[in-house]
Each structure stands twice: as C-alpha cells, then as structure tokens.
Amino acid sequence: MAERQHLSRERVLEVIADRFGHSDFSTRELAEVLGVTEPQVRGALGWLVHARILHAVGGVRRLDCCQRPYRATLYRWTGKQIPPDPPGCRRSRPNALAAEWLARRW
C-alpha cells in the first residue's frame, strides 16, 4: 500500500482557486486534480466548509461501483482565504482517528 501524503488545507484551497475558481466541484473531481484519495480531500474540505471558506451548493447524481445511485455534494469557493493562525498556535497533523472521522460522508 502506498504511503498517504499529508494534504494541507492551504494546498487544497490553492488548487481550488487555480483550477475551479468559483465553479462547482465535487470531492472526487478535486481528488483527481490533486492526485490523492477522496478521503484525504474530505478532511481538508470539512475544515474549509466549517470555516465558511467553501459552501455546499447542491448535488449531482452518480452511480457507485455496483451501479446504485447516490448523491454527491457539490461545493463552491466563497472567495475567502484561510485566516492566519493566532500567535502561539501550533498546528499538528491530525491523528488517524480524526482523519477517519473527517473522511466520513457528510
């Protein structure tokens, strides 16, 4: 199994701004552009949605590997940037349990 690379929210927002701008996109489309797995993208997107930098704008109907329909959420960038961390704040990489929780479907 390939080692999972760390995906920062800054990198995710940079790609969103460059590639999608203010257009709608899904986690699958963003994962393809970044070259990572979809659960990795969902963790960063969860933070960006919570910070109101991205917002959900609807959905699109897709089929899973067994041809069952499901609804994928579409997101759009609000134009806001990530605020700087407060002085003395030390951001650390999330532990595996937190990353697993953030990767769950919203």
Short mmCIF file of the C-alpha atoms (twelve columns), coordinates in Angstrom:
data_MODEL
# 
_entry.id   MODEL 
# 
loop_
_atom_site.group_PDB 
_atom_site.id 
_atom_site.type_symbol 
_atom_site.label_atom_id 
_atom_site.label_alt_id 
_atom_site.label_comp_id 
_atom_site.label_asym_id 
_atom_site.label_seq_id 
_atom_site.Cartn_x 
_atom_site.Cartn_y 
_atom_site.Cartn_z 
_atom_site.pdbx_PDB_model_num 
ATOM 1   C CA . MET A 1   0.000   0.000  0.000   1 
ATOM 2   C CA . ALA A 2   1.336   3.426  -0.925  1 
ATOM 3   C CA . GLU A 3   2.090   5.861  1.866   1 
ATOM 4   C CA . ARG A 4   -0.516  8.569  2.251   1 
ATOM 5   C CA . GLN A 5   0.865   12.046 1.810   1 
ATOM 6   C CA . HIS A 6   -0.149  14.889 4.100   1 
ATOM 7   C CA . LEU A 7   -2.604  17.228 2.414   1 
ATOM 8   C CA . SER A 8   -2.760  20.727 3.871   1 
ATOM 9   C CA . ARG A 9   -5.854  22.885 3.708   1 
ATOM 10  C CA . GLU A 10  -3.717  25.667 2.210   1 
ATOM 11  C CA . ARG A 11  -2.707  23.404 -0.696  1 
ATOM 12  C CA . VAL A 12  -6.311  22.314 -1.224  1 
ATOM 13  C CA . LEU A 13  -7.572  25.908 -1.304  1 
ATOM 14  C CA . GLU A 14  -4.765  26.906 -3.669  1 
ATOM 15  C CA . VAL A 15  -5.791  24.178 -6.131  1 
ATOM 16  C CA . ILE A 16  -9.481  25.074 -5.781  1 
ATOM 17  C CA . ALA A 17  -8.753  28.729 -6.547  1 
ATOM 18  C CA . ASP A 18  -6.489  27.901 -9.528  1 
ATOM 19  C CA . ARG A 19  -8.446  25.036 -11.078 1 
ATOM 20  C CA . PHE A 20  -12.096 25.660 -10.212 1 
ATOM 21  C CA . GLY A 21  -12.301 29.339 -9.213  1 
ATOM 22  C CA . HIS A 22  -15.934 29.990 -8.320  1 
ATOM 23  C CA . SER A 23  -17.238 26.955 -10.258 1 
ATOM 24  C CA . ASP A 24  -18.881 23.979 -8.585  1 
ATOM 25  C CA . PHE A 25  -16.804 20.851 -7.884  1 
ATOM 26  C CA . SER A 26  -17.084 17.552 -6.012  1 
ATOM 27  C CA . THR A 27  -14.591 15.800 -3.747  1 
ATOM 28  C CA . ARG A 28  -13.962 13.211 -6.464  1 
ATOM 29  C CA . GLU A 29  -13.032 15.888 -9.020  1 
ATOM 30  C CA . LEU A 30  -10.752 17.641 -6.528  1 
ATOM 31  C CA . ALA A 31  -9.055  14.359 -5.545  1 
ATOM 32  C CA . GLU A 32  -8.337  13.625 -9.216  1 
ATOM 33  C CA . VAL A 33  -6.723  17.047 -9.709  1 
ATOM 34  C CA . LEU A 34  -4.615  16.651 -6.534  1 
ATOM 35  C CA . GLY A 35  -3.696  13.037 -7.284  1 
ATOM 36  C CA . VAL A 36  -4.796  11.784 -3.842  1 
ATOM 37  C CA . THR A 37  -7.617  9.678  -2.436  1 
ATOM 38  C CA . GLU A 38  -11.060 11.118 -1.862  1 
ATOM 39  C CA . PRO A 39  -10.999 10.589 1.957   1 
ATOM 40  C CA . GLN A 40  -7.870  12.759 2.168   1 
ATOM 41  C CA . VAL A 41  -9.675  15.565 0.352   1 
ATOM 42  C CA . ARG A 42  -12.767 15.261 2.553   1 
ATOM 43  C CA . GLY A 43  -10.748 16.010 5.690   1 
ATOM 44  C CA . ALA A 44  -9.423  19.294 4.313   1 
ATOM 45  C CA . LEU A 45  -12.804 20.193 2.796   1 
ATOM 46  C CA . GLY A 46  -14.509 19.595 6.140   1 
ATOM 47  C CA . TRP A 47  -12.328 22.257 7.730   1 
ATOM 48  C CA . LEU A 48  -12.831 24.691 4.841   1 
ATOM 49  C CA . VAL A 49  -16.624 24.259 4.970   1 
ATOM 50  C CA . HIS A 50  -16.641 24.714 8.746   1 
ATOM 51  C CA . ALA A 51  -14.590 27.926 8.336   1 
ATOM 52  C CA . ARG A 52  -17.113 29.108 5.690   1 
ATOM 53  C CA . ILE A 53  -14.449 29.318 3.009   1 
ATOM 54  C CA . LEU A 54  -16.385 26.768 0.944   1 
ATOM 55  C CA . HIS A 55  -20.091 26.035 0.946   1 
ATOM 56  C CA . ALA A 56  -22.260 23.236 -0.366  1 
ATOM 57  C CA . VAL A 57  -24.323 24.333 -3.353  1 
ATOM 58  C CA . GLY A 58  -26.233 21.219 -4.286  1 
ATOM 59  C CA . GLY A 59  -25.541 17.789 -5.589  1 
ATOM 60  C CA . VAL A 60  -25.137 15.586 -8.585  1 
ATOM 61  C CA . ARG A 61  -26.461 12.075 -9.114  1 
ATOM 62  C CA . ARG A 62  -23.765 9.431  -9.565  1 
ATOM 63  C CA . LEU A 63  -23.548 5.634  -9.674  1 
ATOM 64  C CA . ASP A 64  -21.355 3.597  -7.343  1 
ATOM 65  C CA . CYS A 65  -19.345 0.533  -8.367  1 
ATOM 66  C CA . CYS A 66  -22.484 -1.647 -8.103  1 
ATOM 67  C CA . GLN A 67  -24.481 0.776  -10.285 1 
ATOM 68  C CA . ARG A 68  -26.557 2.025  -7.341  1 
ATOM 69  C CA . PRO A 69  -27.395 5.729  -7.480  1 
ATOM 70  C CA . TYR A 70  -26.107 8.124  -4.837  1 
ATOM 71  C CA . ARG A 71  -25.962 11.893 -4.485  1 
ATOM 72  C CA . ALA A 72  -22.551 13.589 -4.381  1 
ATOM 73  C CA . THR A 73  -22.330 17.057 -2.842  1 
ATOM 74  C CA . LEU A 74  -21.042 19.947 -4.941  1 
ATOM 75  C CA . TYR A 75  -19.020 22.725 -3.318  1 
ATOM 76  C CA . ARG A 76  -18.147 26.287 -4.318  1 
ATOM 77  C CA . TRP A 77  -15.393 28.602 -3.083  1 
ATOM 78  C CA . THR A 78  -16.695 31.793 -1.445  1 
ATOM 79  C CA . GLY A 79  -13.582 33.792 -2.331  1 
ATOM 80  C CA . LYS A 80  -12.400 33.948 1.281   1 
ATOM 81  C CA . GLN A 81  -8.867  32.985 2.246   1 
ATOM 82  C CA . ILE A 82  -7.669  30.937 5.218   1 
ATOM 83  C CA . PRO A 83  -7.142  33.256 8.195   1 
ATOM 84  C CA . PRO A 84  -3.686  33.215 9.768   1 
ATOM 85  C CA . ASP A 85  -3.188  31.098 12.871  1 
ATOM 86  C CA . PRO A 86  -3.204  33.085 16.121  1 
ATOM 87  C CA . PRO A 87  0.195   33.760 17.719  1 
ATOM 88  C CA . GLY A 88  1.470   30.771 19.661  1 
ATOM 89  C CA . CYS A 89  -0.803  28.313 17.868  1 
ATOM 90  C CA . ARG A 90  0.894   25.089 16.853  1 
ATOM 91  C CA . ARG A 91  -0.999  23.144 14.251  1 
ATOM 92  C CA . SER A 92  -0.241  19.478 14.253  1 
ATOM 93  C CA . ARG A 93  -1.136  16.719 11.837  1 
ATOM 94  C CA . PRO A 94  -4.433  15.070 12.740  1 
ATOM 95  C CA . ASN A 95  -4.220  11.600 14.203  1 
ATOM 96  C CA . ALA A 96  -5.539  8.626  12.252  1 
ATOM 97  C CA . LEU A 97  -8.833  8.526  14.168  1 
ATOM 98  C CA . ALA A 98  -9.550  12.202 13.459  1 
ATOM 99  C CA . ALA A 99  -8.723  11.761 9.771   1 
ATOM 100 C CA . GLU A 100 -11.038 8.730  9.621   1 
ATOM 101 C CA . TRP A 101 -13.861 10.702 11.233  1 
ATOM 102 C CA . LEU A 102 -13.400 13.674 8.895   1 
ATOM 103 C CA . ALA A 103 -13.395 11.394 5.859   1 
ATOM 104 C CA . ARG A 104 -16.922 10.168 6.519   1 
ATOM 105 C CA . ARG A 105 -19.690 11.226 4.176   1 
ATOM 106 C CA . TRP A 106 -21.368 14.443 5.275   1 
# 
